[in-house]
Amino acid sequence: MHLLRNTHHEQLFVRHRRNPILAASDWPYPINTVFNAGATRLPDGTTLLLCRVEDRRGLSHFCVARS
């Protein structure tokens, strides 16, 4: 079996130099971590992020952030 490796591909994603955008220290209550958020721009120009957050018990829940 031969595996072909494509070494000539374009980079699909570039990590922003100020990542992570959201950190546990930004939250208004104690959490362990914030996972990558999904983002969309609303018709009024607001950016909405849907974040998965892990609380101190190890349970995940979703939070919404807007800017």
Coordinates of C-alpha atoms in Angstrom, one line a residue:
M1 CA 0.0 0.0 0.0
H2 CA 1.3 3.4 -1.0
L3 CA 0.2 6.5 0.9
L4 CA 0.3 9.7 -1.1
R5 CA 1.2 12.8 0.9
N6 CA 0.3 16.2 -0.6
T7 CA 3.0 18.5 0.5
H8 CA 1.8 21.3 -1.8
H9 CA -1.4 22.4 -0.2
E10 CA -2.6 25.8 0.9
Q11 CA -3.2 26.5 4.6
L12 CA -6.9 26.5 5.3
F13 CA -6.9 28.2 8.6
V14 CA -4.5 30.7 10.3
R15 CA -4.5 31.0 14.0
H16 CA -5.0 34.6 15.1
R17 CA -2.0 35.9 17.0
R18 CA -4.2 37.0 19.9
N19 CA -5.9 33.6 20.4
P20 CA -7.6 32.4 22.4
I21 CA -10.2 35.1 21.9
L22 CA -12.1 33.9 25.0
A23 CA -10.4 32.5 28.1
A24 CA -11.7 31.1 31.4
S25 CA -10.4 34.3 33.1
D26 CA -13.0 36.3 31.0
W27 CA -16.0 34.5 32.5
P28 CA -18.2 36.1 35.2
Y29 CA -18.1 32.8 37.2
P30 CA -15.5 30.1 37.8
I31 CA -15.0 27.7 34.9
N32 CA -12.3 25.3 33.8
T33 CA -12.1 26.2 30.1
V34 CA -13.8 27.6 27.1
F35 CA -13.7 25.6 23.8
N36 CA -13.6 27.0 20.3
A37 CA -16.7 29.1 19.6
G38 CA -18.9 29.1 16.5
A39 CA -19.4 32.6 15.2
T40 CA -21.9 34.4 13.0
R41 CA -22.7 38.0 12.2
L42 CA -26.3 39.1 12.8
P43 CA -28.3 41.4 10.5
D44 CA -27.7 44.3 12.9
G45 CA -23.9 43.9 12.6
T46 CA -23.5 42.2 16.1
T47 CA -21.1 39.3 16.2
L48 CA -22.6 36.3 18.1
L49 CA -20.4 33.5 19.5
L50 CA -21.8 30.2 20.8
C51 CA -19.3 28.8 23.2
R52 CA -19.0 25.4 24.9
V53 CA -17.8 26.0 28.5
E54 CA -16.7 23.4 31.0
D55 CA -17.6 24.3 34.6
R56 CA -15.6 23.4 37.7
R57 CA -17.5 20.1 38.0
G58 CA -16.3 19.0 34.6
L59 CA -19.8 19.5 33.0
S60 CA -20.2 21.3 29.7
H61 CA -22.8 23.8 28.8
F62 CA -23.3 26.5 26.1
C63 CA -23.0 30.2 26.5
V64 CA -23.6 33.1 24.2
A65 CA -21.2 36.0 23.8
R66 CA -21.9 39.1 21.7
S67 CA -19.9 42.0 20.6

